[in-house]
XYZ file of C-alpha atoms in Angstrom:
622
model
C 160.167 113.352 135.716
C 158.340 114.452 139.100
C 155.527 115.116 136.820
C 155.328 111.686 135.263
C 155.488 109.944 138.612
C 152.826 112.387 140.157
C 150.419 111.274 137.005
C 151.155 107.490 137.739
C 150.685 107.775 141.171
C 147.223 109.638 140.313
C 146.234 106.904 137.700
C 146.912 104.124 140.164
C 144.426 105.883 142.738
C 141.560 106.500 140.444
C 141.830 102.542 139.546
C 141.652 101.640 142.636
C 139.016 103.579 143.585
C 136.989 102.405 140.395
C 138.001 98.762 140.686
C 135.087 96.474 140.928
C 135.055 94.110 144.515
C 134.101 90.923 144.827
C 131.856 90.248 147.702
C 130.743 86.757 149.434
C 126.707 87.103 149.543
C 125.005 84.196 151.054
C 121.328 84.194 152.845
C 118.305 82.653 153.416
C 114.813 83.953 153.912
C 116.216 87.853 153.910
C 113.198 90.253 153.757
C 113.204 92.488 150.540
C 113.438 95.454 152.248
C 116.566 94.466 154.280
C 118.259 92.840 151.060
C 117.636 96.363 149.444
C 119.468 98.331 152.669
C 122.215 95.557 152.211
C 122.662 96.143 148.303
C 122.435 100.146 148.978
C 125.492 99.441 151.743
C 127.414 97.136 150.018
C 127.452 99.415 146.412
C 127.288 102.543 148.337
C 124.439 103.711 146.055
C 121.117 105.725 147.520
C 118.195 104.013 147.108
C 114.726 105.737 147.213
C 111.727 103.125 148.439
C 108.355 104.753 147.630
C 106.487 101.496 147.872
C 106.678 98.630 150.719
C 107.400 95.310 148.902
C 106.958 92.281 150.951
C 108.469 89.151 150.665
C 111.569 87.515 151.304
C 114.556 86.320 149.037
C 117.044 83.386 149.200
C 120.217 83.667 147.310
C 122.983 80.683 147.749
C 126.514 81.260 146.331
C 129.600 79.174 146.620
C 131.946 81.887 144.998
C 132.376 85.652 145.331
C 130.358 87.930 143.145
C 131.260 91.642 142.032
C 129.931 94.199 143.855
C 128.239 95.828 140.718
C 126.510 92.632 139.935
C 124.546 92.777 143.318
C 122.283 95.698 141.401
C 121.358 93.413 138.459
C 120.473 90.763 141.419
C 118.358 93.200 143.304
C 116.516 94.376 139.716
C 115.850 90.634 139.271
C 114.127 90.467 142.701
C 112.050 93.628 142.552
C 110.806 92.810 138.994
C 109.404 89.312 140.591
C 107.289 91.662 142.742
C 106.394 94.063 139.924
C 108.877 96.719 140.612
C 112.010 97.822 138.835
C 115.066 99.981 139.633
C 115.533 103.308 137.731
C 118.329 105.880 138.297
C 117.838 109.626 138.295
C 120.720 111.057 138.825
C 123.165 109.748 142.019
C 120.031 108.373 143.188
C 118.160 104.773 142.296
C 114.328 104.562 142.909
C 112.201 101.464 143.144
C 109.086 102.174 140.820
C 106.633 99.844 139.526
C 107.986 97.930 136.325
C 104.543 99.206 134.070
C 105.401 102.669 135.007
C 109.155 102.839 134.582
C 108.623 104.286 131.111
C 106.957 107.316 132.826
C 109.790 108.023 135.210
C 112.581 109.692 132.421
C 114.129 106.248 131.774
C 117.589 106.890 130.060
C 117.682 107.048 126.423
C 120.392 105.231 124.907
C 122.045 106.759 121.624
C 122.115 104.070 118.655
C 125.489 104.484 118.271
C 126.373 103.424 122.097
C 126.750 100.373 123.642
C 123.995 98.735 125.978
C 124.840 97.484 129.071
C 124.154 97.564 132.943
C 120.843 96.272 134.627
C 118.581 99.195 134.502
C 115.652 99.766 131.949
C 116.545 101.883 129.358
C 114.814 103.386 126.438
C 116.323 102.730 122.425
C 115.394 103.505 119.151
C 115.668 100.936 116.504
C 115.655 101.485 113.011
C 113.586 98.574 110.657
C 114.840 98.616 107.139
C 113.602 96.597 104.210
C 110.257 95.772 106.052
C 107.226 97.210 107.344
C 107.901 98.325 111.112
C 104.320 96.922 112.111
C 105.147 93.412 110.920
C 108.610 93.238 112.555
C 107.400 94.669 115.919
C 104.547 91.840 115.855
C 107.326 89.517 115.111
C 109.744 90.658 118.094
C 107.058 91.498 120.567
C 107.466 88.240 122.395
C 111.133 88.836 122.983
C 110.725 91.767 125.355
C 109.559 91.164 128.848
C 106.233 91.406 130.601
C 106.642 94.989 131.640
C 108.480 96.431 128.812
C 106.766 99.193 126.467
C 107.070 98.778 122.816
C 105.851 101.388 120.446
C 106.439 101.724 116.141
C 107.137 105.078 114.321
C 105.422 104.450 110.727
C 106.886 107.673 109.824
C 110.609 106.813 110.104
C 110.007 103.075 110.079
C 111.405 102.839 113.506
C 110.715 100.734 116.728
C 110.933 102.679 120.160
C 111.486 100.078 122.899
C 111.880 100.481 126.778
C 113.256 97.782 128.118
C 116.313 96.078 129.720
C 119.471 96.162 128.004
C 119.797 92.623 127.392
C 116.376 92.321 125.757
C 117.054 94.960 124.084
C 120.294 93.575 122.479
C 118.650 90.313 121.704
C 115.980 92.089 119.573
C 118.477 94.271 117.869
C 120.200 91.355 116.861
C 117.125 89.670 115.513
C 116.266 92.785 113.499
C 119.511 92.848 112.040
C 119.178 89.632 110.742
C 115.703 90.204 109.023
C 116.767 93.263 107.583
C 119.920 91.547 105.987
C 117.395 88.869 104.743
C 115.230 91.915 103.370
C 118.236 93.711 101.699
C 116.767 94.599 97.831
C 118.709 94.947 94.878
C 117.278 96.844 91.254
C 118.776 95.303 88.387
C 117.903 96.464 84.627
C 118.103 93.907 82.061
C 118.362 95.159 78.561
C 116.156 92.934 75.782
C 117.754 92.816 72.491
C 116.621 90.014 70.137
C 112.989 89.685 71.256
C 109.928 92.059 72.408
C 110.072 92.761 76.331
C 106.634 92.783 76.748
C 106.267 89.001 75.731
C 109.037 88.272 77.615
C 107.932 89.649 80.737
C 104.879 87.561 80.771
C 106.776 84.504 80.530
C 109.554 85.634 83.544
C 106.508 86.541 85.502
C 104.889 83.144 85.164
C 108.285 81.146 85.984
C 109.430 83.274 88.743
C 105.906 82.350 90.665
C 107.016 78.952 90.236
C 110.519 79.105 91.129
C 110.090 81.516 94.322
C 107.853 81.179 97.339
C 105.570 84.269 96.946
C 104.353 83.567 100.626
C 107.814 84.465 101.964
C 108.463 88.220 101.332
C 112.260 88.338 101.080
C 111.952 85.525 98.078
C 109.253 87.612 96.258
C 110.834 88.990 92.977
C 109.182 91.931 90.866
C 109.520 91.732 87.483
C 108.668 95.284 86.070
C 108.438 96.205 82.132
C 109.923 99.097 80.804
C 108.880 99.794 77.078
C 110.723 103.041 76.227
C 114.119 100.869 76.612
C 112.727 97.619 75.538
C 114.173 96.018 79.052
C 113.077 94.690 82.131
C 113.483 95.819 85.532
C 114.195 93.333 88.000
C 113.835 93.854 92.034
C 114.350 91.631 94.647
C 117.314 89.894 96.941
C 120.606 89.620 95.076
C 120.405 85.541 94.813
C 117.138 85.860 93.176
C 117.595 88.691 90.679
C 120.875 87.126 89.335
C 118.566 84.159 88.572
C 116.359 86.281 86.634
C 118.723 87.748 85.087
C 120.434 84.522 83.877
C 116.906 83.644 82.472
C 116.245 86.670 80.761
C 119.797 86.325 78.663
C 118.875 82.728 78.051
C 115.129 83.416 76.559
C 116.631 86.452 74.651
C 116.818 84.847 71.575
C 115.326 85.605 67.918
C 112.007 84.152 67.749
C 111.570 80.961 65.343
C 107.861 81.441 65.066
C 106.549 81.235 61.282
C 104.088 84.257 60.672
C 101.658 83.907 57.547
C 99.208 86.321 56.637
C 95.910 85.642 55.218
C 92.760 87.328 53.898
C 89.318 85.730 54.027
C 86.832 87.672 51.780
C 83.261 86.967 53.166
C 80.320 85.991 50.661
C 77.484 86.098 53.145
C 78.598 88.128 56.388
C 79.366 91.464 57.690
C 83.199 91.920 58.047
C 82.616 93.443 61.288
C 79.974 91.390 63.010
C 82.115 88.577 62.086
C 85.316 90.271 63.607
C 83.904 90.651 66.595
C 83.129 87.166 67.250
C 86.037 85.800 66.293
C 87.931 88.014 68.999
C 85.457 87.312 71.570
C 86.121 83.424 70.767
C 90.103 84.535 70.870
C 89.840 85.873 74.075
C 88.471 82.955 75.418
C 91.433 80.923 74.393
C 94.587 80.226 76.668
C 97.906 80.138 74.789
C 100.980 79.043 76.562
C 103.072 81.538 74.253
C 101.350 84.782 73.897
C 103.325 84.917 70.595
C 101.008 82.532 69.485
C 97.546 84.596 69.584
C 96.569 85.848 66.316
C 95.964 89.325 65.070
C 92.639 89.541 63.412
C 90.880 92.684 61.983
C 88.249 93.298 59.436
C 88.652 95.198 56.066
C 85.053 97.163 55.548
C 86.325 97.915 51.671
C 86.385 94.405 50.538
C 84.177 92.755 53.461
C 87.043 90.542 54.345
C 88.872 89.188 57.636
C 92.556 89.675 57.611
C 94.524 87.099 59.931
C 98.175 87.344 60.978
C 99.794 84.523 63.323
C 100.611 81.170 63.359
C 99.740 79.105 60.259
C 98.094 76.389 62.808
C 96.331 78.706 64.546
C 95.124 80.682 61.290
C 93.928 77.314 59.841
C 91.580 76.851 63.079
C 90.427 80.490 62.659
C 89.473 79.844 58.564
C 87.069 76.651 59.869
C 85.678 79.447 62.190
C 85.154 82.191 59.287
C 84.152 79.491 56.898
C 80.744 78.330 59.616
C 80.113 81.676 59.980
C 79.748 82.708 56.201
C 77.669 80.232 55.440
C 74.858 81.340 53.450
C 72.124 83.009 55.762
C 68.675 81.609 56.093
C 66.143 84.401 54.506
C 62.160 84.649 55.707
C 59.836 86.044 52.910
C 56.511 87.082 54.910
C 53.460 88.215 53.196
C 51.411 90.448 54.939
C 47.737 91.503 54.543
C 46.543 94.353 56.442
C 42.488 94.556 56.579
C 40.148 96.595 58.276
C 36.980 94.764 59.088
C 33.737 96.552 59.952
C 31.905 94.664 62.989
C 28.334 95.678 61.999
C 28.583 94.662 58.628
C 30.292 91.523 59.154
C 27.745 90.611 62.040
C 25.173 91.204 59.186
C 26.661 89.048 56.808
C 27.222 86.160 59.144
C 23.769 86.211 60.132
C 22.424 86.210 56.483
C 25.080 83.697 55.397
C 25.023 81.654 58.940
C 28.968 82.350 59.686
C 29.576 82.421 63.288
C 27.644 85.369 63.945
C 30.161 87.391 61.717
C 32.886 87.308 64.605
C 35.765 89.166 63.295
C 38.361 87.850 65.972
C 41.326 85.534 65.047
C 39.177 82.693 66.354
C 36.153 83.818 64.661
C 37.649 84.417 60.821
C 38.707 80.837 61.202
C 35.488 79.816 62.333
C 33.780 81.775 59.238
C 36.570 80.269 56.982
C 35.306 76.702 58.020
C 31.708 77.457 55.923
C 33.676 78.191 52.804
C 34.197 75.284 49.913
C 33.563 71.415 50.351
C 35.812 68.419 50.780
C 35.489 67.957 47.090
C 36.415 71.646 46.067
C 39.173 71.321 48.827
C 40.647 68.217 47.444
C 40.791 69.679 43.921
C 42.586 72.687 44.988
C 44.946 70.912 47.293
C 46.166 68.710 44.345
C 46.599 71.598 42.075
C 48.382 73.413 44.700
C 50.725 70.260 45.402
C 51.333 69.404 41.771
C 52.660 72.863 41.122
C 54.097 73.902 44.459
C 55.018 70.823 46.052
C 55.839 71.052 49.888
C 54.269 74.866 50.034
C 50.938 73.256 49.651
C 50.860 71.346 52.971
C 49.439 74.034 54.798
C 47.468 75.399 51.852
C 43.963 74.483 53.124
C 42.975 76.523 56.133
C 45.258 79.278 53.903
C 42.756 78.861 50.836
C 39.399 78.922 53.244
C 40.869 82.147 54.945
C 41.733 83.453 51.877
C 38.101 82.794 50.442
C 36.551 84.238 53.810
C 38.612 87.407 53.521
C 37.526 88.090 49.975
C 34.147 87.180 50.612
C 34.052 90.178 53.234
C 35.449 92.746 51.168
C 33.107 91.906 48.185
C 30.377 92.582 50.264
C 31.377 95.624 51.952
C 32.087 94.464 55.209
C 36.125 94.732 54.940
C 38.681 96.754 53.148
C 42.322 96.328 52.249
C 44.542 98.673 53.830
C 47.844 97.398 52.442
C 49.352 94.075 51.404
C 53.292 94.581 51.656
C 55.784 91.780 51.513
C 59.181 91.929 52.941
C 62.097 89.824 53.101
C 63.833 89.448 56.396
C 67.335 88.209 56.950
C 67.344 84.953 60.049
C 67.933 86.854 63.301
C 67.446 90.264 62.064
C 64.578 92.386 62.565
C 62.653 94.067 59.549
C 59.655 96.510 59.793
C 56.926 97.753 57.526
C 55.375 100.993 58.265
C 51.969 101.928 56.602
C 50.118 105.467 57.628
C 50.441 109.325 57.132
C 52.362 112.118 58.719
C 50.280 114.734 60.349
C 51.596 118.099 61.358
C 51.665 119.200 65.319
C 52.295 122.450 66.792
C 55.224 122.766 68.857
C 55.060 126.192 70.052
C 54.321 129.922 69.372
C 56.598 132.740 69.165
C 55.379 136.624 69.599
C 57.454 138.910 67.771
C 56.005 142.478 67.083
C 52.134 141.711 67.717
C 52.466 138.870 65.132
C 52.650 135.223 66.312
C 54.321 132.451 64.750
C 53.517 128.819 65.389
C 56.102 126.004 64.881
C 55.282 122.853 63.659
C 56.904 119.109 63.567
C 55.723 116.128 61.269
C 54.641 113.081 63.241
C 54.018 109.571 61.882
C 50.511 108.329 62.580
C 49.642 104.606 61.071
C 50.583 101.194 61.586
C 53.980 99.825 62.565
C 54.773 96.211 61.978
C 58.130 94.737 63.197
C 59.079 91.195 62.318
C 62.152 89.017 63.336
C 62.252 85.431 62.592
C 64.339 82.475 63.794
C 64.319 79.585 61.477
C 64.842 76.352 63.466
C 64.520 74.180 60.101
C 63.832 74.318 56.305
C 60.134 73.744 57.652
C 59.563 75.860 60.707
C 60.101 79.363 61.844
C 59.897 81.414 64.976
C 58.271 85.027 64.355
C 58.642 87.907 67.129
C 56.203 90.266 65.829
C 55.142 93.610 67.370
C 52.262 95.716 65.751
C 51.605 99.167 66.758
C 48.432 100.715 65.678
C 48.112 104.713 66.160
C 44.700 106.449 65.095
C 43.637 110.379 64.948
C 40.872 110.722 67.347
C 40.204 114.227 66.702
C 42.111 116.195 64.080
C 41.769 119.254 66.494
C 38.738 121.115 65.492
C 36.602 119.652 68.467
C 38.635 120.773 71.306
C 40.140 123.662 72.615
C 43.686 123.277 72.136
C 43.577 123.044 68.311
C 45.952 119.911 68.256
C 45.535 116.556 67.050
C 44.510 113.573 69.515
C 45.855 110.407 68.626
C 45.498 107.147 70.151
C 47.977 104.024 70.200
C 47.453 100.100 70.228
C 50.541 97.739 70.673
C 50.900 94.560 70.413
C 53.694 91.939 70.787
C 53.619 88.496 70.419
C 55.801 85.310 69.023
C 54.476 82.269 66.992
C 55.951 79.165 65.735
C 55.082 78.651 62.341
C 55.378 76.196 59.640
C 56.531 77.063 56.260
C 53.610 78.968 54.353
C 51.271 78.932 57.394
C 49.331 81.746 58.356
C 49.023 84.030 61.657
C 46.519 86.332 62.311
C 47.069 89.035 64.791
C 43.817 91.067 66.114
C 43.033 93.029 69.016
C 43.638 96.499 67.017
C 40.296 98.243 67.351
C 38.909 101.500 66.345
C 35.479 102.826 67.586
C 33.468 105.983 66.600
C 30.300 107.466 65.858
C 28.340 107.608 62.463
C 25.175 109.361 61.777
C 22.553 107.233 59.794
C 19.601 108.393 58.037
C 16.508 105.901 57.424
C 13.219 106.964 55.734
C 9.848 105.467 54.307
C 10.520 104.146 50.399
C 8.921 106.424 48.115
C 7.263 108.926 51.042
C 10.763 109.901 52.529
C 11.740 111.277 49.065
C 8.562 113.784 49.238
C 10.021 117.777 49.480
C 9.810 118.858 52.673
C 7.060 116.571 53.911
C 9.030 113.470 53.630
C 12.020 114.529 55.401
C 10.030 115.318 58.485
C 7.402 112.757 58.575
C 8.723 109.748 57.037
C 12.741 110.088 57.829
C 14.639 109.807 60.962
C 18.616 110.522 61.714
C 20.235 108.081 64.313
C 23.553 107.911 65.728
C 25.156 104.414 65.066
C 28.455 103.042 67.030
C 30.856 101.618 64.550
C 33.759 99.408 65.445
C 36.452 98.653 62.746
C 38.603 95.799 63.589
C 42.309 95.712 62.207
C 43.515 92.393 61.018
C 47.047 91.510 59.970
C 47.667 88.478 58.404
C 51.140 87.211 58.022
C 52.346 84.355 56.100
C 56.326 83.192 56.504
C 58.079 81.252 53.583
C 61.568 79.797 54.721
C 64.066 80.544 51.807
C 67.518 78.247 52.624
C 68.935 79.420 49.432
C 69.032 82.710 47.631
C 68.219 81.062 44.297
C 65.061 80.138 45.560
C 63.695 83.523 45.871
C 62.605 83.799 42.508
C 60.952 80.223 42.198
C 59.180 81.449 45.362
C 57.678 84.258 43.918
C 56.517 82.458 40.726
C 54.879 79.876 42.939
C 53.244 82.323 44.735
C 51.843 83.752 41.482
C 50.418 80.572 40.626
C 48.954 80.314 44.366
C 47.396 83.279 43.565
C 45.731 82.210 40.537
C 44.353 78.685 42.083
C 43.075 81.115 45.225
C 40.978 83.139 42.734
C 39.690 80.125 41.328
C 38.759 78.690 44.704
C 37.074 81.601 45.654
C 34.939 81.784 42.765
C 33.922 78.184 43.328
C 33.495 78.679 46.990
C 31.034 81.667 46.463
C 28.831 79.729 43.941
C 28.841 77.098 46.551
C 27.643 79.658 49.347
C 25.171 81.180 47.596
C 23.552 77.834 46.477
C 23.506 77.014 49.878
C 21.790 80.230 51.056
C 19.042 79.587 48.228
C 18.462 75.833 49.356
C 17.915 77.256 52.902
C 15.684 80.026 51.891
C 13.607 77.498 49.940
C 13.498 74.994 52.958
C 12.237 77.921 55.120
C 9.521 78.461 52.545
C 7.891 75.217 52.526
C 6.774 75.538 56.029
C 5.300 79.123 55.467
C 1.536 79.053 55.293
C -0.400 81.269 52.980
C -3.425 82.858 54.560
C -5.095 83.660 51.822
C -5.228 79.689 50.690
C -6.790 79.036 53.697
C -9.695 81.272 53.550
C -10.393 79.593 50.339
C -10.793 76.361 52.076
């Protein structure tokens, strides 16, 4: 009993010692330094003043205040002057507010309450949001001299401030954390394909929830392994998405049909590529409506699977793509014309001096035939061939010119190939030979083995037609001429030396019209021997006295003449070939009559010249 009484009196004494006392404080224009002394005396606290603080303080009180509240009042006065109060053991020290964090400010653990008036340091854990974003949002709540830093590793804010401010910031962050609390829900899909359903749910979520608000965002993730959808977001929004998935998880009622479209005129792979490109550009409200298109090489067909209405549209596209393609039948004449001989013929007959360029050939061809002969030939062509005859006048004259040069040894035909081209597809013709070129030597046991590779040398002609109408076609033409300048006998390497000439051009021609491609020239030297008739044939003496050797520069022009014929239907090819046979016979007859006219003109011109020649013997007799 005595022990209990003793304990009771001790408790009463302790409580009386630590009891809060009320004091009456009321002053005006009190120096701050004096106010510091007053607070120290009343609160029995030791306060260290290291800085002189100027200014006065006024405090008007109508009721007593507790003595421990004087510390908070002193902190408020010091803060207005850029200072604050920190506790270091039993001593309170006045320091600059901006440097308070460096003076071992008390660290308050997360499980301890915040109280008092002095600055403390507290770590605040942020959940569900980026710590830097949260720090930026609450920074305006801290005091002017507080220090705030973020720790990304632990998503934590480290704050040195007054307890009241820290308490306010903690409450705000707590509310933010509550708003951002995320849940994860796995929703299994039973009646449809989860991939298609997920795409629709994503579109709906963007419309329903405000994506600019982070807490409203909902992630909809596909898991094909379980044919399910994983939803991440706040509980309320996740529940909405889950209910929506269950409502949309029903068996599909879309009618699916399978159609096979055999192709008659097109390649299935090329058609498939075009269809896929068209389908890729289309937008389908329901992904399930997108058709599945594939090609079968074995039967050259397109296989389409999808909604009947969509497949009907696909059929219309296939029908247009599978229309019969235009074809172009190109006749090519590759002719080599000797410049010297053609000039000699030109001077002899007065044909533009024998110019063998494209314009020169047309000029020469203007000398062939007559108006009567041309009209008769064109009439025959028109009666036999119809529309092909519209461009035949110049063709007949050009054909006669080339035949005339060949008959007089000024030209020779290298090749007369014909090629059938599909519209917008490149075709090629090659005329030449293959030579052996050394690719290296190998020495083995004192013997040398030479390796060779085969190289093509000749004329390559590439043609790509683009038909704009039944009567007009654009030709992309590329001609490459390769010649052997030296077979290897005239150089130290022993390797052949070749030359290469290339011409690229584009021309728009009418059906049956000619185009001449020139500029492919081969120059060389030829040894020539001349002698006096009869005397030059005398053995030994004739060769040295009445004969001479000379080197003549020769030049051969390779001319390529192309004539396109447009074919809009396959069954017209045989008719065209028959028509071209008729045209060849008309050309032959035209050439014969044209040559007769040329010879007649030559004789008449010679007779006119002879009339003006004076015979000197007749003048002497007179």
